[in-house]
PDB file of C-alpha atoms in Angstrom:
ATOM      1  CA  MET A1168     144.778  90.120  23.288  1.00  0.00           C
ATOM      2  CA  LEU A1169     144.590  88.645  19.590  1.00  0.00           C
ATOM      3  CA  VAL A1170     141.171  88.134  18.214  1.00  0.00           C
ATOM      4  CA  LEU A1171     141.374  85.999  14.556  1.00  0.00           C
ATOM      5  CA  VAL A1172     138.774  86.226  11.857  1.00  0.00           C
ATOM      6  CA  ALA A1173     138.193  83.657   8.739  1.00  0.00           C
ATOM      7  CA  CYS A1174     139.283  84.608   5.607  1.00  0.00           C
ATOM      8  CA  GLY A1175     136.400  85.330   2.794  1.00  0.00           C
ATOM      9  CA  THR A1176     135.659  88.405   1.048  1.00  0.00           C
ATOM     10  CA  LYS A1177     137.456  91.702   1.387  1.00  0.00           C
ATOM     11  CA  ILE A1178     135.721  94.511   3.619  1.00  0.00           C
ATOM     12  CA  THR A1179     136.346  98.224   3.096  1.00  0.00           C
ATOM     13  CA  GLU A1180     138.246 100.566   5.782  1.00  0.00           C
ATOM     14  CA  GLU A1181     134.458 102.133   6.236  1.00  0.00           C
ATOM     15  CA  ASP A1182     133.861  98.488   6.844  1.00  0.00           C
ATOM     16  CA  LEU A1183     136.576  98.145  10.477  1.00  0.00           C
ATOM     17  CA  LYS A1184     135.643 102.149  10.693  1.00  0.00           C
ATOM     18  CA  ASN A1185     131.793 100.680  11.619  1.00  0.00           C
ATOM     19  CA  LEU A1186     132.898  98.141  14.125  1.00  0.00           C
ATOM     20  CA  VAL A1187     131.035  98.773  17.722  1.00  0.00           C
ATOM     21  CA  PHE A1188     133.600  99.044  20.832  1.00  0.00           C
ATOM     22  CA  ASN A1189     131.990 100.861  23.846  1.00  0.00           C
ATOM     23  CA  ASP A1190     132.906 101.644  26.664  1.00  0.00           C
ATOM     24  CA  ALA A1191     131.551 100.109  29.625  1.00  0.00           C
ATOM     25  CA  THR A1192     131.128 100.623  33.222  1.00  0.00           C
ATOM     26  CA  PHE A1193     131.632  97.848  35.497  1.00  0.00           C
ATOM     27  CA  THR A1194     131.730  96.943  40.066  1.00  0.00           C
ATOM     28  CA  TYR A1195     134.843  96.808  41.771  1.00  0.00           C
ATOM     29  CA  ASP A1196     135.063  93.223  42.353  1.00  0.00           C
ATOM     30  CA  GLY A1197     139.097  93.414  42.933  1.00  0.00           C
ATOM     31  CA  GLU A1198     138.489  91.049  39.054  1.00  0.00           C
ATOM     32  CA  VAL A1199     139.744  92.121  36.276  1.00  0.00           C
ATOM     33  CA  HIS A1200     137.531  93.897  32.967  1.00  0.00           C
ATOM     34  CA  SER A1201     137.920  93.918  29.425  1.00  0.00           C
ATOM     35  CA  ILE A1202     136.186  95.259  26.671  1.00  0.00           C
ATOM     36  CA  TYR A1203     136.204  93.863  22.832  1.00  0.00           C
ATOM     37  CA  VAL A1204     135.073  94.999  19.673  1.00  0.00           C
ATOM     38  CA  GLU A1205     131.393  93.752  18.943  1.00  0.00           C
ATOM     39  CA  ASN A1206     130.403  92.177  15.494  1.00  0.00           C
ATOM     40  CA  ILE A1207     133.847  91.761  13.666  1.00  0.00           C
ATOM     41  CA  TYR A1208     132.604  89.941  10.168  1.00  0.00           C
ATOM     42  CA  GLU A1209     132.413  86.224  10.258  1.00  0.00           C
ATOM     43  CA  ASP A1210     134.689  84.553   7.431  1.00  0.00           C
ATOM     44  CA  LYS A1211     137.067  88.162   6.743  1.00  0.00           C
ATOM     45  CA  GLY A1212     140.957  88.283   7.906  1.00  0.00           C
ATOM     46  CA  VAL A1213     140.269  90.829  10.377  1.00  0.00           C
ATOM     47  CA  VAL A1214     142.623  90.993  13.421  1.00  0.00           C
ATOM     48  CA  VAL A1215     142.169  92.657  16.584  1.00  0.00           C
ATOM     49  CA  THR A1216     144.786  93.562  19.421  1.00  0.00           C
ATOM     50  CA  TYR A1217     144.267  95.386  22.425  1.00  0.00           C
ATOM     51  CA  SER A1218     146.238  97.506  24.679  1.00  0.00           C
ATOM     52  CA  GLY A1219     145.079  98.646  28.026  1.00  0.00           C
ATOM     53  CA  ASN A1220     142.504  95.666  27.865  1.00  0.00           C
ATOM     54  CA  ASP A1221     143.929  94.233  31.287  1.00  0.00           C
ATOM     55  CA  THR A1222     144.474  96.709  33.373  1.00  0.00           C
ATOM     56  CA  ALA A1223     141.190  97.829  34.523  1.00  0.00           C
ATOM     57  CA  LYS A1224     140.625  95.856  38.478  1.00  0.00           C
ATOM     58  CA  ASN A1225     141.030  98.821  41.235  1.00  0.00           C
ATOM     59  CA  PRO A1226     137.867 101.596  41.247  1.00  0.00           C
ATOM     60  CA  GLY A1227     139.357 104.021  37.867  1.00  0.00           C
ATOM     61  CA  THR A1228     139.127 105.063  34.545  1.00  0.00           C
ATOM     62  CA  TYR A1229     140.978 103.237  32.161  1.00  0.00           C
ATOM     63  CA  THR A1230     141.586 103.871  28.585  1.00  0.00           C
ATOM     64  CA  VAL A1231     141.538 100.788  26.183  1.00  0.00           C
ATOM     65  CA  THR A1232     142.530 100.349  21.841  1.00  0.00           C
ATOM     66  CA  ALA A1233     140.992  98.299  19.822  1.00  0.00           C
ATOM     67  CA  MET A1234     144.069  97.789  16.546  1.00  0.00           C
ATOM     68  CA  ILE A1235     142.019  96.592  14.199  1.00  0.00           C
ATOM     69  CA  SER A1236     143.729  95.455  10.740  1.00  0.00           C
ATOM     70  CA  TYR A1237     142.555  93.805   7.578  1.00  0.00           C
ATOM     71  CA  GLY A1238     145.250  93.351   4.946  1.00  0.00           C
ATOM     72  CA  ASP A1239     146.887  96.943   3.939  1.00  0.00           C
ATOM     73  CA  ILE A1240     143.910  98.775   5.845  1.00  0.00           C
ATOM     74  CA  LYS A1241     144.717  99.739   9.630  1.00  0.00           C
ATOM     75  CA  ILE A1242     142.356 101.840  12.141  1.00  0.00           C
ATOM     76  CA  ASN A1243     142.264 102.531  15.896  1.00  0.00           C
ATOM     77  CA  LYS A1244     139.224 102.618  18.077  1.00  0.00           C
ATOM     78  CA  PHE A1245     138.956 103.599  21.781  1.00  0.00           C
ATOM     79  CA  ALA A1246     136.785 102.977  24.909  1.00  0.00           C
ATOM     80  CA  LEU A1247     137.142 103.645  28.105  1.00  0.00           C
ATOM     81  CA  ILE A1248     136.771 101.139  31.116  1.00  0.00           C
ATOM     82  CA  THR A1249     135.123 102.750  34.023  1.00  0.00           C
ATOM     83  CA  ILE A1250     134.964 101.224  37.923  1.00  0.00           C
ATOM     84  CA  PRO A1251     133.712 103.233  40.283  1.00  0.00           C
ATOM     85  CA  LYS A1252     134.871 103.294  43.970  1.00  0.00           C
ATOM     86  CA  VAL A1253     132.065 101.980  46.158  1.00  0.00           C
ATOM     87  CA  LYS A1254     129.495 103.196  47.978  1.00  0.00           C
ATOM     88  CA  SER A1255     129.504 104.071  51.600  1.00  0.00           C
ATOM     89  CA  VAL A1256     127.143 104.174  54.070  1.00  0.00           C
ATOM     90  CA  LEU A1257     127.314 105.756  57.214  1.00  0.00           C
ATOM     91  CA  THR A1258     124.363 106.234  60.221  1.00  0.00           C
ATOM     92  CA  ALA A1259     123.813 107.071  63.330  1.00  0.00           C
ATOM     93  CA  PRO A1260     121.070 108.460  66.460  1.00  0.00           C
ATOM     94  CA  THR A1261     120.836 111.792  65.286  1.00  0.00           C
ATOM     95  CA  GLU A1262     119.608 113.046  69.239  1.00  0.00           C
ATOM     96  CA  GLN A1263     122.628 111.598  71.797  1.00  0.00           C
ATOM     97  CA  ILE A1264     122.789 111.772  75.544  1.00  0.00           C
ATOM     98  CA  VAL A1265     125.697 110.930  77.047  1.00  0.00           C
ATOM     99  CA  TYR A1266     126.156 110.863  81.032  1.00  0.00           C
ATOM    100  CA  VAL A1267     129.388 111.535  82.429  1.00  0.00           C
ATOM    101  CA  SER A1268     132.059 113.259  84.624  1.00  0.00           C
ATOM    102  CA  ASN A1269     135.445 114.846  83.252  1.00  0.00           C
ATOM    103  CA  GLU A1270     135.519 111.080  80.670  1.00  0.00           C
ATOM    104  CA  LEU A1271     135.670 110.453  77.281  1.00  0.00           C
ATOM    105  CA  VAL A1272     132.435 110.165  76.002  1.00  0.00           C
ATOM    106  CA  ASN A1273     132.127 107.923  72.482  1.00  0.00           C
ATOM    107  CA  LEU A1274     129.910 109.329  69.463  1.00  0.00           C
ATOM    108  CA  GLU A1275     127.449 105.870  68.571  1.00  0.00           C
ATOM    109  CA  TYR A1276     127.399 105.591  64.365  1.00  0.00           C
ATOM    110  CA  SER A1277     128.299 102.551  62.249  1.00  0.00           C
ATOM    111  CA  LEU A1278     129.937 102.127  59.182  1.00  0.00           C
ATOM    112  CA  ASP A1279     129.491  99.376  56.182  1.00  0.00           C
ATOM    113  CA  ASN A1280     132.567  99.143  56.008  1.00  0.00           C
ATOM    114  CA  GLU A1281     136.410  99.262  57.828  1.00  0.00           C
ATOM    115  CA  LYS A1282     138.360 101.014  55.788  1.00  0.00           C
ATOM    116  CA  GLN A1283     138.086 104.937  56.105  1.00  0.00           C
ATOM    117  CA  THR A1284     138.121 106.542  58.776  1.00  0.00           C
ATOM    118  CA  VAL A1285     135.194 109.064  60.007  1.00  0.00           C
ATOM    119  CA  VAL A1286     135.520 112.612  60.422  1.00  0.00           C
ATOM    120  CA  ILE A1287     133.792 114.678  63.122  1.00  0.00           C
ATOM    121  CA  LEU A1288     133.245 118.327  62.790  1.00  0.00           C
ATOM    122  CA  ASN A1289     131.953 120.570  65.348  1.00  0.00           C
ATOM    123  CA  GLU A1290     129.270 123.411  64.055  1.00  0.00           C
ATOM    124  CA  ASN A1291     132.788 125.781  62.479  1.00  0.00           C
ATOM    125  CA  LYS A1292     133.338 122.790  60.549  1.00  0.00           C
ATOM    126  CA  ILE A1293     136.618 121.687  62.187  1.00  0.00           C
ATOM    127  CA  ALA A1294     137.826 118.120  62.655  1.00  0.00           C
ATOM    128  CA  VAL A1295     137.672 117.022  67.232  1.00  0.00           C
ATOM    129  CA  THR A1296     138.112 114.051  68.017  1.00  0.00           C
ATOM    130  CA  ASN A1297     135.786 112.509  71.411  1.00  0.00           C
ATOM    131  CA  LYS A1298     138.114 114.472  73.697  1.00  0.00           C
ATOM    132  CA  GLU A1299     136.412 117.761  72.876  1.00  0.00           C
ATOM    133  CA  PHE A1300     133.640 116.216  74.543  1.00  0.00           C
ATOM    134  CA  SER A1301     134.376 116.184  78.180  1.00  0.00           C
ATOM    135  CA  LYS A1302     132.828 119.147  78.931  1.00  0.00           C
ATOM    136  CA  LEU A1303     129.183 119.602  79.660  1.00  0.00           C
ATOM    137  CA  GLY A1304     127.152 120.959  77.119  1.00  0.00           C
ATOM    138  CA  THR A1305     125.207 120.151  73.819  1.00  0.00           C
ATOM    139  CA  TYR A1306     127.483 119.836  70.693  1.00  0.00           C
ATOM    140  CA  GLN A1307     125.950 120.146  66.588  1.00  0.00           C
ATOM    141  CA  LEU A1308     128.609 117.586  64.796  1.00  0.00           C
ATOM    142  CA  GLU A1309     128.884 116.172  61.576  1.00  0.00           C
ATOM    143  CA  LEU A1310     129.908 112.682  60.351  1.00  0.00           C
ATOM    144  CA  TYR A1311     131.374 111.817  57.561  1.00  0.00           C
ATOM    145  CA  ALA A1312     134.150 108.573  56.346  1.00  0.00           C
ATOM    146  CA  LYS A1313     136.512 110.407  54.316  1.00  0.00           C
ATOM    147  CA  PRO A1314     137.150 109.185  50.396  1.00  0.00           C
ATOM    148  CA  THR A1315     139.424 106.119  49.751  1.00  0.00           C
ATOM    149  CA  SER A1316     140.610 105.040  46.855  1.00  0.00           C
ATOM    150  CA  PHE A1317     138.921 102.406  46.751  1.00  0.00           C
ATOM    151  CA  TYR A1318     135.321 103.868  48.470  1.00  0.00           C
ATOM    152  CA  GLU A1319     133.442 106.915  47.259  1.00  0.00           C
ATOM    153  CA  GLU A1320     133.399 109.653  50.707  1.00  0.00           C
ATOM    154  CA  SER A1321     130.172 108.501  52.509  1.00  0.00           C
ATOM    155  CA  ASN A1322     127.062 109.984  53.738  1.00  0.00           C
ATOM    156  CA  HIS A1323     126.968 112.919  56.075  1.00  0.00           C
ATOM    157  CA  VAL A1324     124.261 112.570  59.077  1.00  0.00           C
ATOM    158  CA  PHE A1325     124.330 115.392  61.475  1.00  0.00           C
ATOM    159  CA  VAL A1326     123.501 114.554  65.524  1.00  0.00           C
ATOM    160  CA  THR A1327     123.005 117.025  68.694  1.00  0.00           C
ATOM    161  CA  LEU A1328     124.968 115.597  70.903  1.00  0.00           C
ATOM    162  CA  LYS A1329     124.182 116.297  74.750  1.00  0.00           C
ATOM    163  CA  VAL A1330     126.921 115.687  77.408  1.00  0.00           C
ATOM    164  CA  VAL A1331     125.090 115.929  81.009  1.00  0.00           C
ATOM    165  CA  ASN A1332     126.739 115.452  84.175  1.00  0.00           C
ATOM    166  CA  SER A1333     126.287 111.486  85.545  1.00  0.00           C
ATOM    167  CA  LYS A1334     126.791 113.103  89.294  1.00  0.00           C
ATOM    168  CA  PHE A1335     123.121 113.269  90.176  1.00  0.00           C
ATOM    169  CA  ASP A1336     121.229 114.778  94.143  1.00  0.00           C
ATOM    170  CA  VAL A1337     119.384 111.685  94.810  1.00  0.00           C
ATOM    171  CA  ASP A1338     118.879 110.161  97.787  1.00  0.00           C
ATOM    172  CA  PHE A1339     116.930 106.681  99.637  1.00  0.00           C
ATOM    173  CA  LYS A1340     116.562 106.807 102.973  1.00  0.00           C
ATOM    174  CA  ASN A1341     115.050 104.370 105.619  1.00  0.00           C
ATOM    175  CA  LYS A1342     111.131 105.177 107.091  1.00  0.00           C
ATOM    176  CA  THR A1343     109.559 104.532 109.944  1.00  0.00           C
ATOM    177  CA  VAL A1344     105.615 104.377 109.752  1.00  0.00           C
ATOM    178  CA  VAL A1345     103.291 103.500 112.091  1.00  0.00           C
ATOM    179  CA  GLU A1346     101.715 100.004 111.803  1.00  0.00           C
ATOM    180  CA  ASP A1347      98.093 100.583 110.607  1.00  0.00           C
ATOM    181  CA  GLY A1348      98.030  97.895 108.439  1.00  0.00           C
ATOM    182  CA  THR A1349      98.587  99.993 105.067  1.00  0.00           C
ATOM    183  CA  GLU A1350     101.270  98.715 103.002  1.00  0.00           C
ATOM    184  CA  GLN A1351     104.579 101.241 103.158  1.00  0.00           C
ATOM    185  CA  GLU A1352     107.649 101.201 101.040  1.00  0.00           C
ATOM    186  CA  ILE A1353     110.620 103.415 100.596  1.00  0.00           C
ATOM    187  CA  LEU A1354     110.930 105.694  97.151  1.00  0.00           C
ATOM    188  CA  LEU A1355     113.965 107.120  96.125  1.00  0.00           C
ATOM    189  CA  ASN A1356     113.868 110.900  96.502  1.00  0.00           C
ATOM    190  CA  GLY A1357     115.183 112.969  94.064  1.00  0.00           C
ATOM    191  CA  GLU A1358     114.998 113.573  90.169  1.00  0.00           C
ATOM    192  CA  LEU A1359     116.514 111.130  87.527  1.00  0.00           C
ATOM    193  CA  PRO A1360     118.156 112.908  84.232  1.00  0.00           C
ATOM    194  CA  SER A1361     116.125 111.502  81.074  1.00  0.00           C
ATOM    195  CA  GLY A1362     117.244 108.088  80.350  1.00  0.00           C
ATOM    196  CA  TYR A1363     117.865 106.565  83.838  1.00  0.00           C
ATOM    197  CA  THR A1364     115.200 104.382  85.745  1.00  0.00           C
ATOM    198  CA  VAL A1365     114.751 103.050  89.139  1.00  0.00           C
ATOM    199  CA  GLU A1366     113.714  99.548  89.974  1.00  0.00           C
ATOM    200  CA  TYR A1367     113.556  98.246  93.396  1.00  0.00           C
ATOM    201  CA  GLU A1368     113.396  94.631  94.390  1.00  0.00           C
ATOM    202  CA  ASN A1369     112.200  93.975  97.894  1.00  0.00           C
ATOM    203  CA  ASN A1370     110.099  97.644  98.870  1.00  0.00           C
ATOM    204  CA  LYS A1371     106.402  96.614  99.797  1.00  0.00           C
ATOM    205  CA  GLY A1372     105.712  95.652 103.515  1.00  0.00           C
ATOM    206  CA  THR A1373     102.230  95.833 105.496  1.00  0.00           C
ATOM    207  CA  ALA A1374     103.036  98.289 108.566  1.00  0.00           C
TER     208      ALA A1374
END
């Protein structure tokens, strides 16, 4: 980009050196960002050209050179454009119970974008997949999303996963009662795992 300022009273090299050319930080939005020398004197024949001022689009740090000239006086100024990576947020319940019977376990979590891969670490900081949780037991896990060229590494979430056998010992049997005018019902025998409930239909009658 070329910036021209109308001719007027001569200025000195010190005047050019004192022109302001600041670094700038922009939020990533997919657009090209540029910076410019500030407060160029009015009514002076100053010419400013830029190098690297039309490349700052993706996350990263870009050096921009402002080449300032006035007659035989030529100076360069440098400034940085910084576009930080996008921050991502990972959420997950910290206590999870899953009931399985030789099945794969899917952890519950949510990431605010679809561009990153979620990593699951076991208590030894080794990356694992849901295949590791087919065995019953309690697992201490750490979850995070891997960084990419556009996204930062996400926050880390620590999860306690309990894998419980979905087979349990209960029964529901017929019941014979003596006719005495009282209300009767049949109840499930046995103990259900935490998280299970029972609902009955047509389960009450008068003997």
